[in-house]
PDB file of C-alpha atoms in Angstrom:
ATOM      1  CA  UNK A  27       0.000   0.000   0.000  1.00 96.00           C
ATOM      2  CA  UNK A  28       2.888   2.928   1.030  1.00 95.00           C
ATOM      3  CA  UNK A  29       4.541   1.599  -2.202  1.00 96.00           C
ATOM      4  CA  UNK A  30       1.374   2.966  -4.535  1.00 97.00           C
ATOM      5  CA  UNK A  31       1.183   5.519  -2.082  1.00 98.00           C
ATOM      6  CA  UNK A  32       4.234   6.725  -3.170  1.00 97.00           C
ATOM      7  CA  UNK A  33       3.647   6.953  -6.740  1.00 97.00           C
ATOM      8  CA  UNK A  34       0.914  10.117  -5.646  1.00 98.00           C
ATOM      9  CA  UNK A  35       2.571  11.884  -3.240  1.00 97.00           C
ATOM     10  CA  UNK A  36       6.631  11.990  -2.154  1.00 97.00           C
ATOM     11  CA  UNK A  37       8.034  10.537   0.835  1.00 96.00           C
ATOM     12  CA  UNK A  38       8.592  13.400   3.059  1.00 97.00           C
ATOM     13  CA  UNK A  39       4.738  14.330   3.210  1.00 98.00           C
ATOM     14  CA  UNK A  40       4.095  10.415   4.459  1.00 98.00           C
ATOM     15  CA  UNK A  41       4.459  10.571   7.840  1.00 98.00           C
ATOM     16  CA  UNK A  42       4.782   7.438  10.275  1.00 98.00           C
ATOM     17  CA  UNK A  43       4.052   7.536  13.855  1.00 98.00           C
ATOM     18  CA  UNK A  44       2.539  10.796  14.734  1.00 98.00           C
ATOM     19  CA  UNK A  45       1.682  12.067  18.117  1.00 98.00           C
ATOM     20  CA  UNK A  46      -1.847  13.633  17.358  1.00 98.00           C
ATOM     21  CA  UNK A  47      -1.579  15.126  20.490  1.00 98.00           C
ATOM     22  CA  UNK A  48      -0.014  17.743  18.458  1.00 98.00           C
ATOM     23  CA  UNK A  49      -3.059  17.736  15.949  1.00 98.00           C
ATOM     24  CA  UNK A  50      -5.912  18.411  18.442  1.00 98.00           C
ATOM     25  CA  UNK A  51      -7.069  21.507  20.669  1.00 98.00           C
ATOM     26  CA  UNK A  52      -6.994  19.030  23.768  1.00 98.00           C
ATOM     27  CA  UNK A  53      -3.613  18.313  23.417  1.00 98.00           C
ATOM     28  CA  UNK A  54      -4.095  14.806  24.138  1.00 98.00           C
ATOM     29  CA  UNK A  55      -3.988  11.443  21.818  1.00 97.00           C
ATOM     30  CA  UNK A  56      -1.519   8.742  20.713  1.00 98.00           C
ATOM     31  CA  UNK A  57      -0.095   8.213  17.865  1.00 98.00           C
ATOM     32  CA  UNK A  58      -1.506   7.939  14.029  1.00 98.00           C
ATOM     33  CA  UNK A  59      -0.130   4.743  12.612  1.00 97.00           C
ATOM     34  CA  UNK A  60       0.506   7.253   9.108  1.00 98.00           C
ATOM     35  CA  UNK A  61      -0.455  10.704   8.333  1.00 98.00           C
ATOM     36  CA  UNK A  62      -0.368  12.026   4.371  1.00 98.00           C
ATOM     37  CA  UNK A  63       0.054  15.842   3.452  1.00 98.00           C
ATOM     38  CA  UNK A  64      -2.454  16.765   0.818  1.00 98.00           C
ATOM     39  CA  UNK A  65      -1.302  19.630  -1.559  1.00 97.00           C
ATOM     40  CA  UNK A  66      -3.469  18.803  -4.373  1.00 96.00           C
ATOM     41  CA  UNK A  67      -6.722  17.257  -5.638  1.00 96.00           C
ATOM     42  CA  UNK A  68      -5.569  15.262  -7.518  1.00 97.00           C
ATOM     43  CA  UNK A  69      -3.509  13.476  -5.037  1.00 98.00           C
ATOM     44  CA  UNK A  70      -6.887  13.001  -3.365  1.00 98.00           C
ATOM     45  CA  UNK A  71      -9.020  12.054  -6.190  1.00 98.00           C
ATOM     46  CA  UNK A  72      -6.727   8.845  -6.602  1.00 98.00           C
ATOM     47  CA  UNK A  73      -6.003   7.756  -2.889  1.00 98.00           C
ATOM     48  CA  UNK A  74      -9.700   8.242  -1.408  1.00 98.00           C
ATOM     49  CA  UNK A  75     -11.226   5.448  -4.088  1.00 98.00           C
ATOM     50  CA  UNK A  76      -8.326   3.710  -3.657  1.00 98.00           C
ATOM     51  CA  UNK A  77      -8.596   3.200   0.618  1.00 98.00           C
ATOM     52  CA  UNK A  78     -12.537   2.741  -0.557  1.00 97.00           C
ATOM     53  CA  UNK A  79     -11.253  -0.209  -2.768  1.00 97.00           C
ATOM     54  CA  UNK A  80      -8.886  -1.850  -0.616  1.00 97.00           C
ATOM     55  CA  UNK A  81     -11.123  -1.043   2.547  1.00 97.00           C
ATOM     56  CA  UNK A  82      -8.579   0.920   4.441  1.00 97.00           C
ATOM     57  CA  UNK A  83      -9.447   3.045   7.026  1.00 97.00           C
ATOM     58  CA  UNK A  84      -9.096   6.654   7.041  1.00 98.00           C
ATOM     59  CA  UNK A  85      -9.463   9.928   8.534  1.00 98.00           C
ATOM     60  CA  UNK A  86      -9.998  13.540   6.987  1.00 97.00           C
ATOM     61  CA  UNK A  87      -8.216  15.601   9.508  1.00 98.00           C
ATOM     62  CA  UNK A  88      -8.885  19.193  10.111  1.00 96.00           C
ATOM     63  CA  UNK A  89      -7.371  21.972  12.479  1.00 96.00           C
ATOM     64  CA  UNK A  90      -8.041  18.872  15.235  1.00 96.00           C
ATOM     65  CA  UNK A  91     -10.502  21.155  17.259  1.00 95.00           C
ATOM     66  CA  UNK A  92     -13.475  18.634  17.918  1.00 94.00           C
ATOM     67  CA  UNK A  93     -11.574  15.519  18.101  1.00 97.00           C
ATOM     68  CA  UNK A  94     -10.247  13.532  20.928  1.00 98.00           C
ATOM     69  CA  UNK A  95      -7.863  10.650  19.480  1.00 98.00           C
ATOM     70  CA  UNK A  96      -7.876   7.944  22.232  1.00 98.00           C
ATOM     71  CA  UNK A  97      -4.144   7.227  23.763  1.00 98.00           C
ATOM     72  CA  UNK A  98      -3.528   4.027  22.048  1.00 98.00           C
ATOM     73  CA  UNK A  99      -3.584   6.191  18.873  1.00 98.00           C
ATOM     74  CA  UNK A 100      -5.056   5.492  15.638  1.00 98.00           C
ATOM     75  CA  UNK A 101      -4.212   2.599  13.212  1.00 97.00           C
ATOM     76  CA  UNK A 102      -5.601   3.598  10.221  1.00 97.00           C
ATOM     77  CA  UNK A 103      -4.323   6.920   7.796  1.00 98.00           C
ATOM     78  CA  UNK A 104      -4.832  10.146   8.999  1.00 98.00           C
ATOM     79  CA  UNK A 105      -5.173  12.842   5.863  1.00 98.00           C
ATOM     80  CA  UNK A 106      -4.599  16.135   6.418  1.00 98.00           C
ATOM     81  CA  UNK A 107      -4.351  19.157   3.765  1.00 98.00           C
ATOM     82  CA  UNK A 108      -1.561  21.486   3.419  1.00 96.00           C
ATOM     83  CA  UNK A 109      -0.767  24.667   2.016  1.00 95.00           C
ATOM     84  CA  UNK A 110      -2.244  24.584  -1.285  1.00 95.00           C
ATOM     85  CA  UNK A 111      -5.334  22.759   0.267  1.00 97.00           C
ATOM     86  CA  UNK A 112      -5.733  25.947   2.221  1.00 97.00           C
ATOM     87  CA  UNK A 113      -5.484  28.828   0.006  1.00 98.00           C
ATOM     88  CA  UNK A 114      -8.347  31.946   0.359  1.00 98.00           C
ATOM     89  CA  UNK A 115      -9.433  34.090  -2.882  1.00 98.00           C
ATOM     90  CA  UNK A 116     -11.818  36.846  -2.882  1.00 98.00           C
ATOM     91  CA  UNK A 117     -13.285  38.089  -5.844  1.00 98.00           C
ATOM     92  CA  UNK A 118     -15.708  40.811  -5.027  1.00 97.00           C
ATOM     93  CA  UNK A 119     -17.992  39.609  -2.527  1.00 98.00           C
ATOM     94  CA  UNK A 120     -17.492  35.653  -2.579  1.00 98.00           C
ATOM     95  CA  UNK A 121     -14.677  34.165  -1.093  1.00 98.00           C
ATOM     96  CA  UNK A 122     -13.488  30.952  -2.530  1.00 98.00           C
ATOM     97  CA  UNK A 123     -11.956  28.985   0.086  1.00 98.00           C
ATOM     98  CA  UNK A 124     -10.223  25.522   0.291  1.00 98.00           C
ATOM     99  CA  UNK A 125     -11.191  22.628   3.418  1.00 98.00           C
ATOM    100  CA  UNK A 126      -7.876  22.753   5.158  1.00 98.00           C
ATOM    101  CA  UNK A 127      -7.881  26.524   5.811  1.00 98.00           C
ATOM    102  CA  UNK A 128      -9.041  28.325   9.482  1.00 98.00           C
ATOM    103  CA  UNK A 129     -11.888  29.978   9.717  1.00 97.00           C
ATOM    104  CA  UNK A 130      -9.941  32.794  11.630  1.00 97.00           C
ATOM    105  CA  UNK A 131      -8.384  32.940   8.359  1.00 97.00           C
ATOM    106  CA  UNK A 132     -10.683  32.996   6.769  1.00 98.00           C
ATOM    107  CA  UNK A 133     -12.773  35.620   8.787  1.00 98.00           C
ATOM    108  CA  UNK A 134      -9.326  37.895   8.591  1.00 98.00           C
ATOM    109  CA  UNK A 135      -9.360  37.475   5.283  1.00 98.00           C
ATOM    110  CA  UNK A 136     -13.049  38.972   4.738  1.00 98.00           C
ATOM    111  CA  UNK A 137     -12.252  41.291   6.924  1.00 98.00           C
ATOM    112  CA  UNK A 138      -8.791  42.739   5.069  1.00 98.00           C
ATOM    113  CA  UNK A 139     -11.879  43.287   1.955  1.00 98.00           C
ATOM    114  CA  UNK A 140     -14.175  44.834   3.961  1.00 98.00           C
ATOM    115  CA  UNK A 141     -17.141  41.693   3.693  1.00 98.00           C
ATOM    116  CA  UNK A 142     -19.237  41.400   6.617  1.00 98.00           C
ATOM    117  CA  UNK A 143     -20.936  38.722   7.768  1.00 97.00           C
ATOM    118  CA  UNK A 144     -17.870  35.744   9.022  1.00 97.00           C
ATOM    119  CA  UNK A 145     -17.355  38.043  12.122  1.00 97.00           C
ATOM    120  CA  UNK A 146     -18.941  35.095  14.193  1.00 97.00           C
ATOM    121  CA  UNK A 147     -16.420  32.681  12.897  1.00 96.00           C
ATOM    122  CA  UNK A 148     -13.518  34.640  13.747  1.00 96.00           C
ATOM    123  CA  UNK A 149     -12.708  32.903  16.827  1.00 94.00           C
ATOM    124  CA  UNK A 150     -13.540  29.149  15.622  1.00 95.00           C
ATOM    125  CA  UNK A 151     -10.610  27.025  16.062  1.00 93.00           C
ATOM    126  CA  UNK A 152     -11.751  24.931  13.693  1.00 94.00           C
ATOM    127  CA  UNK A 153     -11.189  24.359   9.833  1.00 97.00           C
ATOM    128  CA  UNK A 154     -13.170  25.516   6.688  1.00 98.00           C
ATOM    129  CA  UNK A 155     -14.125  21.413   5.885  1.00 97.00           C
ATOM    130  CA  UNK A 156     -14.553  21.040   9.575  1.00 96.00           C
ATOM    131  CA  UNK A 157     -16.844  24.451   9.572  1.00 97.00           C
ATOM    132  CA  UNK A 158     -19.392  23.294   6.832  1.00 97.00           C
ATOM    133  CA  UNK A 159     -19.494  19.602   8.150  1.00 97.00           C
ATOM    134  CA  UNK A 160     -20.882  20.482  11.782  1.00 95.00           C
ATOM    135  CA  UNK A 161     -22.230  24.266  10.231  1.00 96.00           C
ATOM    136  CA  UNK A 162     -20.260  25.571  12.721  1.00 95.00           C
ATOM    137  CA  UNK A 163     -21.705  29.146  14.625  1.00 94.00           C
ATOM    138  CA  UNK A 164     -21.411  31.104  17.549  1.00 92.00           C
ATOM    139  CA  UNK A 165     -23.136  34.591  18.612  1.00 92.00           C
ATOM    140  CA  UNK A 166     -25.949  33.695  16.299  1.00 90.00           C
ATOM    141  CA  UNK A 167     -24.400  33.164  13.388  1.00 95.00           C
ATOM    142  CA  UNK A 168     -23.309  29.947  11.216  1.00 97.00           C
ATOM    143  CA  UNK A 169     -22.415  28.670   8.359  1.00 97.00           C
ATOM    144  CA  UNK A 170     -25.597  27.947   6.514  1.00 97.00           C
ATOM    145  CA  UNK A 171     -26.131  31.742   6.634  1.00 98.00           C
ATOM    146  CA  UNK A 172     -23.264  32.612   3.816  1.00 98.00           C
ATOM    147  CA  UNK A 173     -22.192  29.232   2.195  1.00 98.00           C
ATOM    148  CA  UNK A 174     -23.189  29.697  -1.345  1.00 98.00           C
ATOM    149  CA  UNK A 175     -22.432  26.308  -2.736  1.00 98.00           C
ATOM    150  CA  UNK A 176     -19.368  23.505  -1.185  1.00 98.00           C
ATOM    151  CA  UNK A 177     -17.275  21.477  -3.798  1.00 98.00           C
ATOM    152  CA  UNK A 178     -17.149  17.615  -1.993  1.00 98.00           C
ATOM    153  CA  UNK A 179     -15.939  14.907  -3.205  1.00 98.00           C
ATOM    154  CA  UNK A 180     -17.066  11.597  -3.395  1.00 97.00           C
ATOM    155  CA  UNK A 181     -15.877   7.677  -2.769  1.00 96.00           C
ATOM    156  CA  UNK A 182     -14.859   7.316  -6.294  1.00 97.00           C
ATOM    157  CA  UNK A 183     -13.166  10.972  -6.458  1.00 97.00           C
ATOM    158  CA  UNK A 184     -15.724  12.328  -8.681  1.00 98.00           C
ATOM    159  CA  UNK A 185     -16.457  16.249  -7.368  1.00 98.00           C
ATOM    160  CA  UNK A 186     -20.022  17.411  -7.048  1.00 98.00           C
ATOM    161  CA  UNK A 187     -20.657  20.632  -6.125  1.00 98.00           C
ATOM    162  CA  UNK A 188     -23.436  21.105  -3.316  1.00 98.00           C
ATOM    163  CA  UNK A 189     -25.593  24.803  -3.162  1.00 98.00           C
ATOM    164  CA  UNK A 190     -27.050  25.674   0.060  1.00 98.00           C
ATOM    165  CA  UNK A 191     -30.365  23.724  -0.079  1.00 97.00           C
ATOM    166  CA  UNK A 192     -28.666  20.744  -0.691  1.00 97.00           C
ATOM    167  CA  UNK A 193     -26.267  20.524   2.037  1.00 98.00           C
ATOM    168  CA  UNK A 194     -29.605  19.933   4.260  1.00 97.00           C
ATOM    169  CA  UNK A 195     -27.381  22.569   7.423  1.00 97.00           C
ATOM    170  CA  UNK A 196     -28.756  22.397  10.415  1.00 95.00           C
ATOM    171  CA  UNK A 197     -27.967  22.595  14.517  1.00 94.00           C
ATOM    172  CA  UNK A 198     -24.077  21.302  14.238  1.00 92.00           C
ATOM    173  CA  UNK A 199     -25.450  19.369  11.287  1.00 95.00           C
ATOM    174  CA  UNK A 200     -25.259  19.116   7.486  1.00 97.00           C
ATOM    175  CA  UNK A 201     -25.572  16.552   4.617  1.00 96.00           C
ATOM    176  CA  UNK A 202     -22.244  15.336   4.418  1.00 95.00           C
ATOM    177  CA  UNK A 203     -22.406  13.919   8.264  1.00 90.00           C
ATOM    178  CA  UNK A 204     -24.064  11.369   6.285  1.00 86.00           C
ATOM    179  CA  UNK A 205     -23.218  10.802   3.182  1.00 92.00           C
ATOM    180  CA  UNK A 206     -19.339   9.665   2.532  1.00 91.00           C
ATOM    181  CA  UNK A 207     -18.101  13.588   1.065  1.00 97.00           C
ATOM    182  CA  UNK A 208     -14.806  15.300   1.496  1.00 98.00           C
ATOM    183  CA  UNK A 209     -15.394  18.985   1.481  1.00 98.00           C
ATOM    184  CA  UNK A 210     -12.633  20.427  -0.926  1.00 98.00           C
ATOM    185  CA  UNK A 211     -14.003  23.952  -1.233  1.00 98.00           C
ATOM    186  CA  UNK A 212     -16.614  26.509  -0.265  1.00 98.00           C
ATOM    187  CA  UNK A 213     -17.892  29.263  -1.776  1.00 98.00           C
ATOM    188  CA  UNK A 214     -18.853  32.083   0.957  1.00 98.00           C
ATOM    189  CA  UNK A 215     -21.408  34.831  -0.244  1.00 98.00           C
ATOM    190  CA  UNK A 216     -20.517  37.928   1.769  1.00 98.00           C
ATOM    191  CA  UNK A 217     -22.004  41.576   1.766  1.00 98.00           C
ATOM    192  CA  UNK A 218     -19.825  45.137   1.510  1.00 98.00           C
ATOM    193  CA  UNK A 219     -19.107  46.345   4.896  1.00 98.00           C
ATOM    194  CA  UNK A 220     -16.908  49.107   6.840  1.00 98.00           C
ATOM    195  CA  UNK A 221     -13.899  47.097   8.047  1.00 98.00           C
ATOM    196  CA  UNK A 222     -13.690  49.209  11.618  1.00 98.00           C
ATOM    197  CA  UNK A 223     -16.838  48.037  12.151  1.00 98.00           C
ATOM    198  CA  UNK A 224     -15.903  44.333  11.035  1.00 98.00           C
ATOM    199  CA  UNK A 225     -13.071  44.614  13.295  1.00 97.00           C
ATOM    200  CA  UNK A 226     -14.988  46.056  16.470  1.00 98.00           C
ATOM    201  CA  UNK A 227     -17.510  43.416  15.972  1.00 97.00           C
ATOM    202  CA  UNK A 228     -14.598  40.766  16.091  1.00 97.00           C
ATOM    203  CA  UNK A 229     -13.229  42.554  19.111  1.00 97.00           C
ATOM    204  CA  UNK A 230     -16.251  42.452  20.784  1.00 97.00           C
ATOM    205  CA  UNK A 231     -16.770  38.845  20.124  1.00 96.00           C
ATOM    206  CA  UNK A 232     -13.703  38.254  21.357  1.00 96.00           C
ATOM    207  CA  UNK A 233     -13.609  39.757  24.589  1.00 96.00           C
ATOM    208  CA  UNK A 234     -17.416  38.010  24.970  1.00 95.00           C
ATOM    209  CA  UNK A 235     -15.428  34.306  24.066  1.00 94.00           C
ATOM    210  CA  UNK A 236     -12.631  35.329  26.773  1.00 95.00           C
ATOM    211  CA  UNK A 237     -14.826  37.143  29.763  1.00 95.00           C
ATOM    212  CA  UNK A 238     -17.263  33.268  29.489  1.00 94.00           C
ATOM    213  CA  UNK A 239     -15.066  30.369  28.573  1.00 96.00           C
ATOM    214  CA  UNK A 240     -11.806  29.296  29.696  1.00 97.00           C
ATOM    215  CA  UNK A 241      -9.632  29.847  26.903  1.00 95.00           C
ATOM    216  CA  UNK A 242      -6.677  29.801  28.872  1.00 96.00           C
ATOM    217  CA  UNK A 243      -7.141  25.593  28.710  1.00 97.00           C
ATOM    218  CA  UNK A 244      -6.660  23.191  26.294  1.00 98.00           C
ATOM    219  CA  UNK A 245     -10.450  22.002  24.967  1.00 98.00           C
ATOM    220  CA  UNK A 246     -12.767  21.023  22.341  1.00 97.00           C
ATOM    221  CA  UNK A 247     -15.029  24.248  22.876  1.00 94.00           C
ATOM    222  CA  UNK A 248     -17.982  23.277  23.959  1.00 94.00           C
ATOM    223  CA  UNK A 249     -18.195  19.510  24.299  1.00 97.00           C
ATOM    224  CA  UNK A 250     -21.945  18.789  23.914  1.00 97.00           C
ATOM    225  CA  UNK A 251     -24.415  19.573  21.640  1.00 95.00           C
ATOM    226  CA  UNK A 252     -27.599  22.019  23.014  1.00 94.00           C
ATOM    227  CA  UNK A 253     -30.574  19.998  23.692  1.00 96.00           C
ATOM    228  CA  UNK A 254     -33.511  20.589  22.373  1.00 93.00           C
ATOM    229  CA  UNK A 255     -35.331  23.410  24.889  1.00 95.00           C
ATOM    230  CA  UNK A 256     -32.084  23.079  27.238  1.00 96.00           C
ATOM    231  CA  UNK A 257     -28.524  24.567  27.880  1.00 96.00           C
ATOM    232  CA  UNK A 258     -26.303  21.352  28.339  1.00 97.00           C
ATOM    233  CA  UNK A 259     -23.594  23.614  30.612  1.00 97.00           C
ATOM    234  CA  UNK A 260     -26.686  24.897  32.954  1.00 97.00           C
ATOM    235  CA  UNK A 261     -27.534  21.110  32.962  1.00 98.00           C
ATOM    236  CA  UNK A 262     -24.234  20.249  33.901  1.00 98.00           C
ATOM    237  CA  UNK A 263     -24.295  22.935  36.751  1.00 98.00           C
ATOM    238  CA  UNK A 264     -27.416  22.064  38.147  1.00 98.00           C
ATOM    239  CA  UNK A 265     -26.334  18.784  38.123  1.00 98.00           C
ATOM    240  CA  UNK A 266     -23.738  19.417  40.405  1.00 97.00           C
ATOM    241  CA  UNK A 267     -21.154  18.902  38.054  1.00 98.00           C
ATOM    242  CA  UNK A 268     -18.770  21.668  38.027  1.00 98.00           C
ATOM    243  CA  UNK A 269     -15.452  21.580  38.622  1.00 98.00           C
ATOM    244  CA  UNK A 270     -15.778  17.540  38.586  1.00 98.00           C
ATOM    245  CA  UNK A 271     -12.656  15.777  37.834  1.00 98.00           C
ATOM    246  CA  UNK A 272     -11.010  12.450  37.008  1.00 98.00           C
ATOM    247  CA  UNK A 273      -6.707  12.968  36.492  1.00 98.00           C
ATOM    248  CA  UNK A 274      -6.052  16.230  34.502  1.00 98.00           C
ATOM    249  CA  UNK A 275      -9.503  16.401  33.007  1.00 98.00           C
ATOM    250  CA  UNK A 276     -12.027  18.771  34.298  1.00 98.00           C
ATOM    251  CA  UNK A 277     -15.378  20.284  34.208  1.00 98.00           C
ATOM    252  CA  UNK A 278     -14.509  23.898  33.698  1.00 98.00           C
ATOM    253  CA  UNK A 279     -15.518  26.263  37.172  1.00 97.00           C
ATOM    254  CA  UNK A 280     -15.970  28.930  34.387  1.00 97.00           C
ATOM    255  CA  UNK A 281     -18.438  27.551  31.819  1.00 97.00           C
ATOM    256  CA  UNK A 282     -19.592  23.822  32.700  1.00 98.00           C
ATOM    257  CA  UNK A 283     -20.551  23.491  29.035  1.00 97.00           C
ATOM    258  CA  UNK A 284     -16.518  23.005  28.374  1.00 98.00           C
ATOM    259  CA  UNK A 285     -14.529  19.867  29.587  1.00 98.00           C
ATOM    260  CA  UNK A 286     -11.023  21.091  29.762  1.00 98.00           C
ATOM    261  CA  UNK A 287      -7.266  19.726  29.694  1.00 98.00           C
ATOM    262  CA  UNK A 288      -5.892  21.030  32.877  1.00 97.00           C
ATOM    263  CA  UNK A 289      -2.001  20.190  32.162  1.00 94.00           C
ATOM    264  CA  UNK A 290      -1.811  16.486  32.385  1.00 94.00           C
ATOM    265  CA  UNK A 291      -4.884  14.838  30.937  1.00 98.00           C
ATOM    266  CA  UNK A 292      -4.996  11.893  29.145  1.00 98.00           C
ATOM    267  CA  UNK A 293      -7.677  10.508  26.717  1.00 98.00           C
ATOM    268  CA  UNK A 294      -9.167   8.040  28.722  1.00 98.00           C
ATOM    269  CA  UNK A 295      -9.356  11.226  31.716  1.00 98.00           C
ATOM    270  CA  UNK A 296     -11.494  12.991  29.046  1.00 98.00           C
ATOM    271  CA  UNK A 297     -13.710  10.273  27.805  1.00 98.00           C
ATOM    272  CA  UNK A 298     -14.591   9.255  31.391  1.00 98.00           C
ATOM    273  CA  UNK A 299     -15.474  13.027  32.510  1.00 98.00           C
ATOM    274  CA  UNK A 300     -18.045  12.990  29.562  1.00 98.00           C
ATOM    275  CA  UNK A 301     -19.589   9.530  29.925  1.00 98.00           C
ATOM    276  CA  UNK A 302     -19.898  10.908  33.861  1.00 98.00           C
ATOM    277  CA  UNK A 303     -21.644  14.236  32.535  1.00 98.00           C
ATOM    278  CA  UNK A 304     -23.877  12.385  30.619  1.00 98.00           C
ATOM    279  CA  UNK A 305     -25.022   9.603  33.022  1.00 98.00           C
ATOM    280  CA  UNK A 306     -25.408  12.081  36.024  1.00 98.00           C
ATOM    281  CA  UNK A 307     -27.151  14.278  33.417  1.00 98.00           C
ATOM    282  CA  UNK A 308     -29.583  12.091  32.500  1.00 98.00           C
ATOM    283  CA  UNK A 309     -30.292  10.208  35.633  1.00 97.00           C
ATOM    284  CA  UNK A 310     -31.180  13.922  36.875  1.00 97.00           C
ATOM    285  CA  UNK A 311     -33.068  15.458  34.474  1.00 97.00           C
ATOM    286  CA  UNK A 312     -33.859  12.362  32.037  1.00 97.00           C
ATOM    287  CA  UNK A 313     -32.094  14.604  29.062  1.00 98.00           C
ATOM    288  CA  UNK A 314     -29.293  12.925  26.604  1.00 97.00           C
ATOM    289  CA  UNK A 315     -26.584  15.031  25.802  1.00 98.00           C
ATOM    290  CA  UNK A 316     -24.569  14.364  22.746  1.00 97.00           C
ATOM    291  CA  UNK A 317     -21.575  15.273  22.122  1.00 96.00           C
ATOM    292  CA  UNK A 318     -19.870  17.306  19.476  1.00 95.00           C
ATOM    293  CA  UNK A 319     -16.657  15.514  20.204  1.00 96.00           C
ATOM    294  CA  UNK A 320     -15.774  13.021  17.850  1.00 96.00           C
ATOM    295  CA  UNK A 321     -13.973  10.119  18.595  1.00 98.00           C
ATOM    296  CA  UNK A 322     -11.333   8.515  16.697  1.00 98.00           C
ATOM    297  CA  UNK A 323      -9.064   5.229  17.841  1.00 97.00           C
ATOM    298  CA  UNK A 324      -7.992   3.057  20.591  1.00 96.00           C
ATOM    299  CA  UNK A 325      -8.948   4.451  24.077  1.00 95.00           C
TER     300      UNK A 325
END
């Protein structure tokens, strides 16, 4: 398999043996068995059918921020985009931008062309393909509201392109959580705006993001999902749940809706703090909270 590999992409972007810890926002994880720079398309219109064929697992890897990787690491192939995966063009108000770039980027970028309208995103973590897969938001905005079409691609390689309507966006949901896509580009419709007051509205959202969650810990943002009629952190505080620890991982004292890396957390510390959460959760108040944390390998 690394032979054909090879034949698409060159040696020094296969990497063996990677401590994801230094892939994901909770700084915690073993190692990735392999992990393959994408620079090009191409390179991932012939692997992806290929793993398909051969039935080898993979995972499309974004900035990392709503992932915990379980400490025994992950045997199948990580893929993560590089440079030219990443790239942002404007032209007038749309912005053409590629999975592997940040929406902080991204939102910078809208903001050096005075387009309003990605000041929400501007303190995501998170990656473009990450952004439209989980139509990401905060401060009452998200994704759905300015994605003009997304260019995915498909198990054989073949790229469709998506418009709004059909990527079925919804709470931390869109069409490709189900269907087997790789988001490869999205076009953002943005409107003319007055960049001060771009930037003040960032500024403002950022001082908001620092004055009501602890930022100054590793985390996943918020780790659950809001249910339906509920706030899962007030849950989690009524609950009598914050604060609550097992090893280095911890209900944050400042917003219970975030499970935080306190220094010294591993994995297993984190995925017992939110099976805790949930059981005490729902034994008290008979309400399932899911989580927006995905899970990938051996715990």
């Amino acid at each position: 398999m690394y032979d054909y590999i090879k034949t698409i992409i060159p040696g020094e972007r296969i990497l063996f043996h990677v401590p994801m810890s230094q892939y994901t926002t909770f700084r915690v994880g073993g190692e990735a068995e392999c992990m393959l720079m994408i620079q090009k398309e191409e390179e991932l219109a012939e692997l992806i059918p290929y793993f398909n064929r051969i039935e080898q697992e993979y995972f499309i890897l974004g900035n990392g921020s709503n992932l915990l990787v379980g400490d025994k690491g992950y045997q199948g192939i990580v893929v993560k985009f590089g440079e030219e995966m990443s790239q942002i063009q404007v032209e007038d108000t749309r912005v053409f931008v590629k999975a592997g770039a940040l929406l902080s980027q991204t939102a910078a970028a809208a903001k050096r062309h005075s387009l309003a309208g990605l000041e929400f995103a501007a303190g995501i973590p998170g990656s473009m393909g990450g952004g439209i897969v989980m139509n990401a938001g905060a401060y009452d905005g998200d994704m759905k509201q300015i994605v003009e079409s997304v260019r995915v691609m498909d198990r054989d390689g073949q790229i469709l392109t998506l418009d709004n309507d059909t990527m079925e966006f919804g709470y931390r949901t869109s069409i490709i959580k189900n269907r087997p896509f790789i988001v490869v580009e999205a076009v953002l419709r943005l409107t003319r705006g007055n960049q001060e007051q771009i930037g003040a509205r960032m500024e403002e959202l950022a001082l908001l993001r620092k004055s009501k969650q602890p930022l100054e810990y590793a985390s996943a943002g918020s780790t659950f999902k809001r249910p339906e009629g509920y706030f899962a952190g007030k849950l989690i505080m009524e609950a009598g749940l914050r604060g609550y620890r097992i090893g280095g991982a911890q209900v944050s004292n400042k917003h219970c809706g975030f499970i935080v890396n306190t220094g010294k957390a591993t994995a297993a510390d984190i995925k017992e703090v939110i099976e805790e959460v949930q059981e005490r959760v729902k034994e008290r108040f008979h309400v399932t909270l899911e989580p927006e944390v995905v899970f990938l390998g051996d715990f």
